[in-house]
Amino acid sequence: MSGTEFEKELLDRASYVEDMLKEFLPKEEGYASTVIEAMNYSLLAGGKRLRPVMMMESYKLFSGADADMEVVRPFMAAMEMIHTYSLVHDDLPAMDNDEYRRGRKTTHVVYGPGMATLAGDGLLNLAFETAIMGAARGKALSDYDGEQKSRYLEALSILSRKAGIYGMVGGQCADIVSENTTYTDMDEAKEVLHYIDENKTGALIESSLMIGAVLGGASFDDVKKIEKAGSDVGIAFQIQDDILDIEGDESELGKPIGSDIKNGKSTYVSIYGMDAARTKVKELSDEASDILKELGFEESFLGRLFTYLIYRKK
């Protein structure tokens, strides 16, 4: 499959997610209409919808002929809401202070920092409302062989854990604390960086793949394997982001470059150097591909998506 054909397939899947998200949007009415409008503005800002697409592909691979999209759609929507809330908050003046996201003005620029903060809060809460409702109304699934027998409860547990203080929020915390920190112990600097990349970026990718697998009927052991593949992809994705922040094209990326340097952030490039960063990206990519091969999914769209994400230019 050529790069152009793959991008068309990815665009088709993103369009499917885009249409699906509109079904879950709250109506812009009542005294909360302004924050709801800001939430919807943020959620419909475009993008490739990578995390819900990964969840969908993981679900279809593990469920096979038994795939029923109504099982996974609420979790896909919830994942994109969580991802979007994190971006809204990342862009705030108190965080990265970015004025553009995906080629258009960020939520805080349009609605103000206070309303943008509330929009992020609203999206996070709406995500769990959506996922819980999906779990409550979903069709019966086979028992899971982990500690939690209910696949819906396991999926909700993964979603909450990976998005919270032991996942994305924890990674964001470490990222802020490390800003403008001069580490005299390079081993500590590397350990902190790995924690940030594993959690700030990797957690939602891992979560997307794991939830798709759990809902699709995967065993506990296979869920752990797909989690590791997600970790590899997430860290490689972040390293590539660090590379693009230096070498990328601002018009192509749809956001300013050089923000890591401006904010004094430690990155894989700043600690290891550009050559080592590129080498690490390949190493992680190869490991993720090997895991998919072990699971029998090496020829899947998901495998091609991994490669696309890791070596993207935007």
XYZ file of C-alpha atoms in Angstrom:
314
model
C 0.000 0.000 0.000
C 1.385 3.409 -0.999
C 1.658 6.308 1.426
C -1.136 8.113 -0.394
C -3.467 5.105 -0.182
C -2.737 4.710 3.523
C -3.421 8.386 4.231
C -6.743 8.089 2.420
C -7.693 5.100 4.588
C -6.653 7.022 7.694
C -8.688 10.025 6.557
C -11.732 7.790 6.033
C -11.393 6.430 9.564
C -10.898 9.922 10.980
C -14.052 11.047 9.151
C -15.944 8.149 10.713
C -14.769 9.247 14.172
C -15.630 12.884 13.374
C -19.199 11.969 12.486
C -19.451 9.732 15.540
C -18.269 12.491 17.894
C -21.076 14.782 16.722
C -23.564 12.224 18.030
C -22.133 12.620 21.536
C -21.906 16.432 21.625
C -24.016 18.214 24.254
C -26.517 20.805 23.017
C -25.410 24.430 23.317
C -28.293 25.679 25.416
C -29.168 26.905 28.903
C -26.992 28.824 31.355
C -24.025 26.534 30.611
C -24.250 27.216 26.851
C -20.976 29.176 26.716
C -18.851 26.430 28.235
C -20.620 23.822 26.085
C -19.889 25.926 23.004
C -16.218 26.098 24.030
C -16.186 22.318 24.573
C -17.660 21.659 21.141
C -15.287 24.165 19.519
C -12.377 22.292 21.068
C -13.617 18.802 20.246
C -14.355 19.644 16.604
C -11.015 21.348 15.958
C -10.053 18.608 13.500
C -7.042 16.321 13.604
C -6.465 12.709 12.652
C -8.373 11.282 15.650
C -5.508 8.867 16.170
C -6.416 7.506 19.589
C -10.027 6.539 18.834
C -8.860 5.124 15.498
C -6.295 2.982 17.317
C -8.969 1.832 19.752
C -11.282 0.933 16.892
C -8.584 -0.997 15.020
C -7.502 -2.875 18.148
C -11.124 -3.767 18.880
C -11.743 -5.056 15.354
C -8.554 -7.132 15.334
C -9.372 -8.912 18.586
C -13.130 -9.241 18.052
C -12.896 -10.436 14.461
C -16.238 -11.530 13.019
C -17.979 -10.672 16.310
C -17.163 -6.951 16.020
C -20.045 -4.692 17.040
C -19.119 -1.014 16.844
C -21.804 -0.049 19.353
C -19.676 -1.729 22.028
C -16.624 0.436 21.442
C -18.008 3.734 20.074
C -18.747 5.357 23.473
C -15.206 4.558 24.630
C -13.768 5.955 21.398
C -15.670 9.201 21.965
C -14.576 9.307 25.600
C -10.941 8.869 24.611
C -11.060 11.791 22.173
C -12.755 13.967 24.798
C -9.980 13.206 27.284
C -7.275 13.841 24.698
C -8.929 17.126 23.700
C -9.295 18.340 27.282
C -5.575 17.713 27.812
C -4.751 19.815 24.740
C -7.040 22.651 25.863
C -5.293 22.750 29.224
C -1.809 22.351 27.683
C -2.414 25.449 25.562
C -3.389 27.661 28.525
C -1.180 30.651 29.426
C -0.222 28.930 32.689
C 0.994 25.882 30.724
C 2.491 26.111 27.202
C 0.713 29.369 26.306
C 0.143 28.394 22.659
C -2.140 30.509 20.484
C -2.705 28.021 17.673
C -3.631 24.345 17.624
C -4.294 22.338 14.433
C -4.004 25.534 12.414
C -6.620 27.591 14.250
C -6.832 29.692 17.404
C -6.719 27.760 20.667
C -9.698 27.651 22.985
C -8.272 30.098 25.526
C -7.611 32.678 22.803
C -11.214 32.479 21.587
C -13.066 32.081 24.900
C -10.571 33.288 27.508
C -8.437 31.268 29.955
C -11.201 30.825 32.525
C -13.761 29.442 30.097
C -11.089 27.282 28.434
C -10.262 25.775 31.829
C -13.928 24.984 32.366
C -14.198 23.558 28.844
C -11.380 21.135 29.634
C -13.040 20.202 32.924
C -16.338 19.691 31.124
C -14.800 17.440 28.477
C -13.123 15.262 31.106
C -16.397 14.767 32.976
C -18.359 14.225 29.771
C -15.841 11.557 28.758
C -16.668 9.446 31.795
C -20.394 10.100 31.496
C -20.165 8.825 27.919
C -18.062 5.746 28.696
C -20.153 4.766 31.737
C -23.365 5.075 29.742
C -21.837 2.923 27.010
C -20.845 0.288 29.564
C -24.296 0.322 31.165
C -26.118 -0.079 27.854
C -23.643 -2.303 26.006
C -24.389 -5.858 24.990
C -23.180 -8.749 27.149
C -19.511 -9.668 26.655
C -17.501 -12.736 27.626
C -15.757 -12.783 31.015
C -12.283 -11.272 31.195
C -9.526 -13.459 32.652
C -7.961 -10.657 34.682
C -8.811 -9.697 38.267
C -11.948 -7.931 37.000
C -14.287 -10.287 35.148
C -16.433 -7.560 33.587
C -14.825 -6.319 30.379
C -16.713 -3.025 30.627
C -15.471 -2.373 34.170
C -11.937 -3.311 33.125
C -12.155 -0.875 30.205
C -13.385 1.897 32.532
C -10.590 1.097 34.982
C -7.974 1.366 32.231
C -9.470 4.628 30.979
C -9.461 6.260 34.416
C -6.030 4.984 35.477
C -4.200 5.898 32.287
C -5.763 9.370 32.164
C -5.087 10.203 35.809
C -2.261 10.735 38.271
C -0.763 7.320 37.496
C -0.838 8.091 33.770
C -1.213 11.259 31.695
C -1.727 13.731 34.544
C 1.275 12.285 36.382
C 3.373 12.699 33.257
C 2.198 16.288 32.832
C 3.067 16.977 36.465
C 6.612 15.681 36.003
C 6.907 17.697 32.792
C 6.048 20.959 34.575
C 8.315 20.224 37.538
C 11.232 19.468 35.222
C 10.929 22.748 33.291
C 14.082 24.847 33.664
C 15.506 22.215 36.030
C 19.223 21.626 35.661
C 19.971 18.003 36.472
C 23.479 17.276 37.733
C 22.731 13.549 37.771
C 22.178 12.489 34.135
C 20.734 9.136 35.202
C 18.025 11.019 37.086
C 17.414 13.281 34.100
C 16.964 10.252 31.833
C 14.674 8.537 34.341
C 12.453 11.615 34.627
C 12.324 12.009 30.847
C 11.295 8.375 30.382
C 8.550 8.803 32.985
C 7.248 11.906 31.194
C 7.237 10.292 27.752
C 5.730 7.043 29.047
C 2.887 8.819 30.811
C 2.212 12.219 29.282
C 2.078 10.849 25.740
C 2.173 7.066 25.985
C -0.617 6.537 28.521
C -3.530 7.455 26.252
C -2.099 5.487 23.339
C -1.668 2.451 25.593
C -5.168 2.977 26.970
C -6.713 3.187 23.500
C -5.157 -0.086 22.389
C -5.882 -1.864 25.676
C -9.545 -0.834 25.819
C -10.068 -1.938 22.228
C -8.454 -5.277 23.046
C -10.403 -5.835 26.283
C -13.754 -5.025 24.659
C -12.766 -7.136 21.667
C -12.321 -10.291 23.730
C -8.529 -10.367 24.201
C -6.937 -12.358 27.017
C -5.116 -10.687 29.913
C -1.742 -11.726 28.450
C -2.551 -10.272 25.034
C -3.745 -7.024 26.614
C -0.349 -6.724 28.337
C 1.368 -7.269 24.992
C -0.666 -4.580 23.250
C 0.017 -2.279 26.206
C 3.760 -2.705 25.629
C 3.335 -1.990 21.915
C 1.418 1.148 22.860
C 4.195 2.192 25.214
C 6.773 1.814 22.434
C 4.647 3.784 19.988
C 3.835 6.483 22.547
C 7.467 7.086 23.501
C 8.590 7.017 19.863
C 5.740 9.391 19.013
C 6.939 11.835 21.676
C 10.576 11.600 20.591
C 9.488 12.311 17.020
C 7.508 15.272 18.376
C 10.697 16.508 20.056
C 12.530 16.174 16.746
C 9.797 18.037 14.854
C 9.817 20.807 17.456
C 13.324 21.570 16.217
C 13.255 20.539 12.565
C 9.560 20.665 11.685
C 7.696 23.014 9.351
C 5.383 25.258 11.381
C 2.831 25.575 8.567
C 2.743 21.795 8.146
C 2.571 21.071 11.873
C -0.211 23.563 12.487
C 1.453 24.807 15.689
C 4.535 26.847 16.613
C 7.916 25.127 16.679
C 10.606 25.779 19.277
C 8.185 25.692 22.236
C 10.292 23.094 24.093
C 13.354 25.344 24.035
C 11.246 28.394 24.920
C 9.769 26.613 27.942
C 13.083 25.108 29.044
C 11.853 21.520 28.717
C 14.092 18.501 28.807
C 13.553 16.321 25.743
C 15.138 13.206 24.296
C 16.962 15.418 21.798
C 18.312 17.814 24.432
C 19.586 14.965 26.645
C 20.715 12.337 24.123
C 21.263 14.335 20.935
C 19.512 14.220 17.552
C 21.259 11.098 16.200
C 20.478 9.069 19.308
C 16.871 10.285 19.186
C 16.439 9.019 15.633
C 18.055 5.691 16.566
C 15.686 5.288 19.537
C 12.677 5.961 17.338
C 13.689 3.098 15.036
C 14.401 0.747 17.949
C 10.981 1.352 19.486
C 9.267 1.074 16.110
C 10.870 -2.308 15.473
C 9.840 -3.589 18.919
C 6.216 -2.513 18.418
C 6.180 -4.236 15.014
C 7.543 -7.428 16.555
C 4.742 -7.442 19.138
C 2.088 -7.076 16.452
C 3.742 -9.898 14.521
C 3.619 -12.097 17.632
C -0.101 -11.352 17.924
C -0.620 -12.141 14.229
C -1.444 -8.548 13.295
C 1.701 -7.538 11.387
C -0.180 -6.996 8.092
C -2.947 -4.970 9.714
C -3.879 -1.328 9.250
C -2.840 -0.859 12.887
C 0.714 -1.915 12.048
C 0.884 0.581 9.202
C -0.575 3.226 11.503
C 2.205 2.620 14.036
C 4.839 3.231 11.369
C 3.025 6.311 10.114
C 2.795 7.834 13.594
C 6.373 7.150 14.534
C 7.886 8.590 11.350
C 5.366 11.374 10.741
C 6.380 14.877 9.610
C 3.425 16.661 11.148
